[in-house]
Protein backbone atom coordinates (compact mmCIF):
# COMPACT_ATOMS: atom_id res chain seq x y z
CA UNK A 1 0.00 0.00 0.00
CA UNK A 2 1.35 3.38 -1.01
CA UNK A 3 1.75 6.05 1.65
CA UNK A 4 0.62 9.59 1.03
CA UNK A 5 3.39 12.16 1.42
CA UNK A 6 3.01 14.44 4.42
CA UNK A 7 2.20 18.08 3.94
CA UNK A 8 5.81 18.94 4.81
CA UNK A 9 7.14 16.41 2.28
CA UNK A 10 4.89 17.93 -0.39
CA UNK A 11 6.05 21.44 0.47
CA UNK A 12 9.70 20.41 0.37
CA UNK A 13 9.10 18.87 -3.08
CA UNK A 14 7.53 22.17 -4.25
CA UNK A 15 10.54 23.99 -2.81
CA UNK A 16 12.96 21.79 -4.76
CA UNK A 17 10.99 22.59 -7.93
CA UNK A 18 10.82 26.35 -7.27
CA UNK A 19 12.98 27.57 -4.39
CA UNK A 20 12.22 31.20 -5.30
CA UNK A 21 8.50 30.97 -4.43
CA UNK A 22 8.08 32.88 -1.15
CA UNK A 23 4.74 31.26 -0.36
CA UNK A 24 6.31 27.78 -0.38
CA UNK A 25 9.21 28.93 1.79
CA UNK A 26 6.75 30.55 4.21
CA UNK A 27 4.59 27.42 4.29
CA UNK A 28 7.62 25.23 5.11
CA UNK A 29 8.68 27.54 7.94
CA UNK A 30 5.13 27.56 9.29
CA UNK A 31 4.86 23.78 9.05
CA UNK A 32 8.09 23.26 10.99
CA UNK A 33 7.06 25.84 13.60
CA UNK A 34 3.63 24.23 14.01
CA UNK A 35 5.33 20.87 14.49
CA UNK A 36 7.36 22.31 17.37
CA UNK A 37 10.61 22.37 15.39
CA UNK A 38 11.76 26.00 15.63
CA UNK A 39 15.37 25.27 14.70
CA UNK A 40 14.20 23.75 11.39
CA UNK A 41 11.78 26.66 10.81
CA UNK A 42 14.27 29.48 11.40
CA UNK A 43 16.45 29.03 8.25
CA UNK A 44 13.33 29.33 6.08
CA UNK A 45 12.23 32.51 7.88
CA UNK A 46 15.77 33.85 7.44
CA UNK A 47 15.63 33.06 3.73
CA UNK A 48 12.37 34.99 3.43
CA UNK A 49 13.73 37.97 5.37
CA UNK A 50 16.83 38.12 3.17
CA UNK A 51 15.47 37.17 -0.25
CA UNK A 52 11.83 38.30 -0.03
CA UNK A 53 11.85 41.35 2.29
CA UNK A 54 8.47 42.49 0.96
CA UNK A 55 6.70 39.32 2.13
CA UNK A 56 4.91 40.93 5.06
CA UNK A 57 3.65 37.76 6.75
CA UNK A 58 7.19 36.64 7.53
CA UNK A 59 7.95 39.37 10.04
CA UNK A 60 5.27 38.55 12.59
CA UNK A 61 6.05 34.82 12.71
CA UNK A 62 9.84 35.23 12.54
CA UNK A 63 9.71 37.85 15.29
CA UNK A 64 7.46 35.72 17.49
CA UNK A 65 9.74 32.72 16.95
CA UNK A 66 12.79 34.70 18.05
CA UNK A 67 10.92 35.99 21.10
CA UNK A 68 9.91 32.43 22.01
CA UNK A 69 13.54 31.37 21.64
CA UNK A 70 14.56 34.08 24.10
CA UNK A 71 16.19 36.47 21.63
CA UNK A 72 14.21 39.64 22.38
CA UNK A 73 16.71 41.91 20.61
CA UNK A 74 16.46 39.94 17.35
CA UNK A 75 12.67 39.75 17.73
CA UNK A 76 12.46 43.51 18.20
CA UNK A 77 14.63 44.17 15.14
CA UNK A 78 12.51 41.85 12.96
CA UNK A 79 9.19 43.24 14.20
CA UNK A 80 10.28 46.88 13.74
CA UNK A 81 11.38 46.14 10.16
CA UNK A 82 8.10 44.29 9.53
CA UNK A 83 6.11 47.24 10.84
CA UNK A 84 7.89 49.51 8.38
CA UNK A 85 7.37 47.08 5.47
CA UNK A 86 3.67 46.54 6.31
CA UNK A 87 2.99 50.28 6.52
CA UNK A 88 4.78 50.91 3.22
CA UNK A 89 2.69 48.16 1.63
CA UNK A 90 -0.51 49.65 3.06
CA UNK A 91 -1.22 46.47 5.02
CA UNK A 92 -2.65 48.13 8.10
CA UNK A 93 -4.06 44.97 9.70
CA UNK A 94 -0.64 43.33 9.49
CA UNK A 95 0.95 46.51 10.87
CA UNK A 96 -1.44 46.41 13.82
CA UNK A 97 -0.54 42.78 14.59
CA UNK A 98 3.15 43.56 14.29
CA UNK A 99 2.76 46.53 16.64
CA UNK A 100 1.03 44.32 19.21
CA UNK A 101 3.80 41.71 18.95
CA UNK A 102 6.44 44.42 19.26
CA UNK A 103 4.72 45.86 22.34
CA UNK A 104 4.72 42.38 23.85
CA UNK A 105 8.46 41.97 23.21
CA UNK A 106 9.11 45.41 24.71
CA UNK A 107 6.94 44.64 27.75
CA UNK A 108 4.42 47.33 26.83
CA UNK A 109 1.36 45.10 26.63
CA UNK A 110 -0.67 46.14 29.63
CA UNK A 111 -3.27 43.44 29.96
CA UNK A 112 -5.54 43.39 32.97
CA UNK A 113 -5.06 40.25 35.04
PDB file of N, CA, C and O in Angstrom, residues 58-94:
ATOM      1  N   UNK A  58       5.994  37.214   6.910  1.00  0.00           N
ATOM      2  CA  UNK A  58       7.190  36.644   7.528  1.00  0.00           C
ATOM      3  C   UNK A  58       7.527  37.301   8.855  1.00  0.00           C
ATOM      4  O   UNK A  58       7.900  36.628   9.815  1.00  0.00           O
ATOM      5  N   UNK A  59       7.417  38.615   8.911  1.00  0.00           N
ATOM      6  CA  UNK A  59       7.952  39.374  10.037  1.00  0.00           C
ATOM      7  C   UNK A  59       7.283  39.016  11.365  1.00  0.00           C
ATOM      8  O   UNK A  59       7.960  38.871  12.376  1.00  0.00           O
ATOM      9  N   UNK A  60       5.980  38.870  11.358  1.00  0.00           N
ATOM     10  CA  UNK A  60       5.266  38.546  12.590  1.00  0.00           C
ATOM     11  C   UNK A  60       5.738  37.192  13.128  1.00  0.00           C
ATOM     12  O   UNK A  60       6.127  37.062  14.287  1.00  0.00           O
ATOM     13  N   UNK A  61       5.724  36.180  12.262  1.00  0.00           N
ATOM     14  CA  UNK A  61       6.050  34.824  12.708  1.00  0.00           C
ATOM     15  C   UNK A  61       7.534  34.676  13.042  1.00  0.00           C
ATOM     16  O   UNK A  61       7.880  34.002  14.010  1.00  0.00           O
ATOM     17  N   UNK A  62       8.401  35.298  12.253  1.00  0.00           N
ATOM     18  CA  UNK A  62       9.837  35.231  12.542  1.00  0.00           C
ATOM     19  C   UNK A  62      10.148  35.962  13.844  1.00  0.00           C
ATOM     20  O   UNK A  62      10.942  35.482  14.662  1.00  0.00           O
ATOM     21  N   UNK A  63       9.503  37.103  14.060  1.00  0.00           N
ATOM     22  CA  UNK A  63       9.707  37.851  15.293  1.00  0.00           C
ATOM     23  C   UNK A  63       9.206  37.092  16.502  1.00  0.00           C
ATOM     24  O   UNK A  63       9.887  37.017  17.537  1.00  0.00           O
ATOM     25  N   UNK A  64       8.014  36.507  16.386  1.00  0.00           N
ATOM     26  CA  UNK A  64       7.456  35.723  17.491  1.00  0.00           C
ATOM     27  C   UNK A  64       8.353  34.515  17.795  1.00  0.00           C
ATOM     28  O   UNK A  64       8.575  34.187  18.956  1.00  0.00           O
ATOM     29  N   UNK A  65       8.861  33.870  16.756  1.00  0.00           N
ATOM     30  CA  UNK A  65       9.739  32.718  16.951  1.00  0.00           C
ATOM     31  C   UNK A  65      10.987  33.126  17.729  1.00  0.00           C
ATOM     32  O   UNK A  65      11.386  32.444  18.673  1.00  0.00           O
ATOM     33  N   UNK A  66      11.591  34.239  17.343  1.00  0.00           N
ATOM     34  CA  UNK A  66      12.791  34.696  18.049  1.00  0.00           C
ATOM     35  C   UNK A  66      12.474  35.056  19.503  1.00  0.00           C
ATOM     36  O   UNK A  66      13.257  34.756  20.408  1.00  0.00           O
ATOM     37  N   UNK A  67      11.325  35.670  19.734  1.00  0.00           N
ATOM     38  CA  UNK A  67      10.918  35.993  21.105  1.00  0.00           C
ATOM     39  C   UNK A  67      10.748  34.708  21.918  1.00  0.00           C
ATOM     40  O   UNK A  67      11.207  34.622  23.067  1.00  0.00           O
ATOM     41  N   UNK A  68      10.115  33.717  21.322  1.00  0.00           N
ATOM     42  CA  UNK A  68       9.908  32.431  22.006  1.00  0.00           C
ATOM     43  C   UNK A  68      11.234  31.738  22.302  1.00  0.00           C
ATOM     44  O   UNK A  68      11.351  31.017  23.284  1.00  0.00           O
ATOM     45  N   UNK A  69      12.216  31.979  21.449  1.00  0.00           N
ATOM     46  CA  UNK A  69      13.536  31.369  21.639  1.00  0.00           C
ATOM     47  C   UNK A  69      14.405  32.187  22.603  1.00  0.00           C
ATOM     48  O   UNK A  69      15.551  31.840  22.852  1.00  0.00           O
ATOM     49  N   UNK A  70      13.850  33.281  23.111  1.00  0.00           N
ATOM     50  CA  UNK A  70      14.557  34.079  24.103  1.00  0.00           C
ATOM     51  C   UNK A  70      15.458  35.162  23.541  1.00  0.00           C
ATOM     52  O   UNK A  70      16.236  35.771  24.272  1.00  0.00           O
ATOM     53  N   UNK A  71      15.366  35.434  22.244  1.00  0.00           N
ATOM     54  CA  UNK A  71      16.190  36.475  21.633  1.00  0.00           C
ATOM     55  C   UNK A  71      15.341  37.719  21.386  1.00  0.00           C
ATOM     56  O   UNK A  71      14.912  38.002  20.269  1.00  0.00           O
ATOM     57  N   UNK A  72      15.088  38.467  22.467  1.00  0.00           N
ATOM     58  CA  UNK A  72      14.214  39.642  22.383  1.00  0.00           C
ATOM     59  C   UNK A  72      14.786  40.716  21.468  1.00  0.00           C
ATOM     60  O   UNK A  72      14.037  41.385  20.754  1.00  0.00           O
ATOM     61  N   UNK A  73      16.101  40.882  21.455  1.00  0.00           N
ATOM     62  CA  UNK A  73      16.714  41.910  20.611  1.00  0.00           C
ATOM     63  C   UNK A  73      16.489  41.604  19.129  1.00  0.00           C
ATOM     64  O   UNK A  73      16.122  42.493  18.344  1.00  0.00           O
ATOM     65  N   UNK A  74      16.690  40.346  18.748  1.00  0.00           N
ATOM     66  CA  UNK A  74      16.460  39.938  17.353  1.00  0.00           C
ATOM     67  C   UNK A  74      14.973  40.054  17.014  1.00  0.00           C
ATOM     68  O   UNK A  74      14.618  40.521  15.933  1.00  0.00           O
ATOM     69  N   UNK A  75      14.119  39.646  17.944  1.00  0.00           N
ATOM     70  CA  UNK A  75      12.670  39.752  17.727  1.00  0.00           C
ATOM     71  C   UNK A  75      12.274  41.200  17.502  1.00  0.00           C
ATOM     72  O   UNK A  75      11.517  41.507  16.575  1.00  0.00           O
ATOM     73  N   UNK A  76      12.787  42.084  18.334  1.00  0.00           N
ATOM     74  CA  UNK A  76      12.462  43.514  18.195  1.00  0.00           C
ATOM     75  C   UNK A  76      12.901  44.048  16.838  1.00  0.00           C
ATOM     76  O   UNK A  76      12.148  44.748  16.164  1.00  0.00           O
ATOM     77  N   UNK A  77      14.098  43.706  16.427  1.00  0.00           N
ATOM     78  CA  UNK A  77      14.629  44.166  15.137  1.00  0.00           C
ATOM     79  C   UNK A  77      13.728  43.687  13.986  1.00  0.00           C
ATOM     80  O   UNK A  77      13.375  44.465  13.096  1.00  0.00           O
ATOM     81  N   UNK A  78      13.350  42.421  14.014  1.00  0.00           N
ATOM     82  CA  UNK A  78      12.511  41.849  12.957  1.00  0.00           C
ATOM     83  C   UNK A  78      11.134  42.516  12.948  1.00  0.00           C
ATOM     84  O   UNK A  78      10.621  42.892  11.893  1.00  0.00           O
ATOM     85  N   UNK A  79      10.534  42.670  14.116  1.00  0.00           N
ATOM     86  CA  UNK A  79       9.191  43.241  14.199  1.00  0.00           C
ATOM     87  C   UNK A  79       9.178  44.710  13.776  1.00  0.00           C
ATOM     88  O   UNK A  79       8.249  45.159  13.100  1.00  0.00           O
ATOM     89  N   UNK A  80      10.207  45.464  14.157  1.00  0.00           N
ATOM     90  CA  UNK A  80      10.284  46.879  13.737  1.00  0.00           C
ATOM     91  C   UNK A  80      10.396  46.989  12.217  1.00  0.00           C
ATOM     92  O   UNK A  80       9.757  47.825  11.599  1.00  0.00           O
ATOM     93  N   UNK A  81      11.225  46.152  11.624  1.00  0.00           N
ATOM     94  CA  UNK A  81      11.377  46.144  10.158  1.00  0.00           C
ATOM     95  C   UNK A  81      10.051  45.752   9.505  1.00  0.00           C
ATOM     96  O   UNK A  81       9.620  46.361   8.527  1.00  0.00           O
ATOM     97  N   UNK A  82       9.382  44.737  10.069  1.00  0.00           N
ATOM     98  CA  UNK A  82       8.102  44.294   9.526  1.00  0.00           C
ATOM     99  C   UNK A  82       7.044  45.371   9.600  1.00  0.00           C
ATOM    100  O   UNK A  82       6.233  45.536   8.679  1.00  0.00           O
ATOM    101  N   UNK A  83       7.056  46.134  10.676  1.00  0.00           N
ATOM    102  CA  UNK A  83       6.111  47.238  10.844  1.00  0.00           C
ATOM    103  C   UNK A  83       6.306  48.269   9.733  1.00  0.00           C
ATOM    104  O   UNK A  83       5.343  48.735   9.121  1.00  0.00           O
ATOM    105  N   UNK A  84       7.547  48.570   9.450  1.00  0.00           N
ATOM    106  CA  UNK A  84       7.891  49.511   8.376  1.00  0.00           C
ATOM    107  C   UNK A  84       7.432  48.972   7.017  1.00  0.00           C
ATOM    108  O   UNK A  84       6.802  49.690   6.231  1.00  0.00           O
ATOM    109  N   UNK A  85       7.725  47.695   6.750  1.00  0.00           N
ATOM    110  CA  UNK A  85       7.367  47.080   5.468  1.00  0.00           C
ATOM    111  C   UNK A  85       5.847  47.025   5.308  1.00  0.00           C
ATOM    112  O   UNK A  85       5.316  47.342   4.241  1.00  0.00           O
ATOM    113  N   UNK A  86       5.135  46.639   6.369  1.00  0.00           N
ATOM    114  CA  UNK A  86       3.668  46.541   6.306  1.00  0.00           C
ATOM    115  C   UNK A  86       3.037  47.909   6.051  1.00  0.00           C
ATOM    116  O   UNK A  86       2.112  48.031   5.244  1.00  0.00           O
ATOM    117  N   UNK A  87       3.536  48.930   6.730  1.00  0.00           N
ATOM    118  CA  UNK A  87       2.990  50.284   6.523  1.00  0.00           C
ATOM    119  C   UNK A  87       3.239  50.760   5.099  1.00  0.00           C
ATOM    120  O   UNK A  87       2.357  51.334   4.470  1.00  0.00           O
ATOM    121  N   UNK A  88       4.452  50.515   4.589  1.00  0.00           N
ATOM    122  CA  UNK A  88       4.783  50.914   3.219  1.00  0.00           C
ATOM    123  C   UNK A  88       3.907  50.192   2.207  1.00  0.00           C
ATOM    124  O   UNK A  88       3.561  50.746   1.169  1.00  0.00           O
ATOM    125  N   UNK A  89       3.525  48.952   2.530  1.00  0.00           N
ATOM    126  CA  UNK A  89       2.686  48.159   1.626  1.00  0.00           C
ATOM    127  C   UNK A  89       1.205  48.466   1.811  1.00  0.00           C
ATOM    128  O   UNK A  89       0.362  47.919   1.102  1.00  0.00           O
ATOM    129  N   UNK A  90       0.886  49.310   2.795  1.00  0.00           N
ATOM    130  CA  UNK A  90      -0.507  49.651   3.055  1.00  0.00           C
ATOM    131  C   UNK A  90      -1.280  48.527   3.730  1.00  0.00           C
ATOM    132  O   UNK A  90      -2.504  48.503   3.697  1.00  0.00           O
ATOM    133  N   UNK A  91      -0.573  47.597   4.346  1.00  0.00           N
ATOM    134  CA  UNK A  91      -1.219  46.469   5.017  1.00  0.00           C
ATOM    135  C   UNK A  91      -1.399  46.829   6.495  1.00  0.00           C
ATOM    136  O   UNK A  91      -0.608  46.436   7.351  1.00  0.00           O
ATOM    137  N   UNK A  92      -2.452  47.577   6.762  1.00  0.00           N
ATOM    138  CA  UNK A  92      -2.654  48.132   8.097  1.00  0.00           C
ATOM    139  C   UNK A  92      -3.017  47.080   9.140  1.00  0.00           C
ATOM    140  O   UNK A  92      -2.636  47.209  10.307  1.00  0.00           O
ATOM    141  N   UNK A  93      -3.736  46.033   8.753  1.00  0.00           N
ATOM    142  CA  UNK A  93      -4.057  44.970   9.700  1.00  0.00           C
ATOM    143  C   UNK A  93      -2.769  44.261  10.143  1.00  0.00           C
ATOM    144  O   UNK A  93      -2.561  44.020  11.334  1.00  0.00           O
ATOM    145  N   UNK A  94      -1.921  43.964   9.176  1.00  0.00           N
ATOM    146  CA  UNK A  94      -0.636  43.325   9.494  1.00  0.00           C
ATOM    147  C   UNK A  94       0.206  44.252  10.374  1.00  0.00           C
ATOM    148  O   UNK A  94       0.839  43.799  11.336  1.00  0.00           O
TER     149      UNK A  94
END
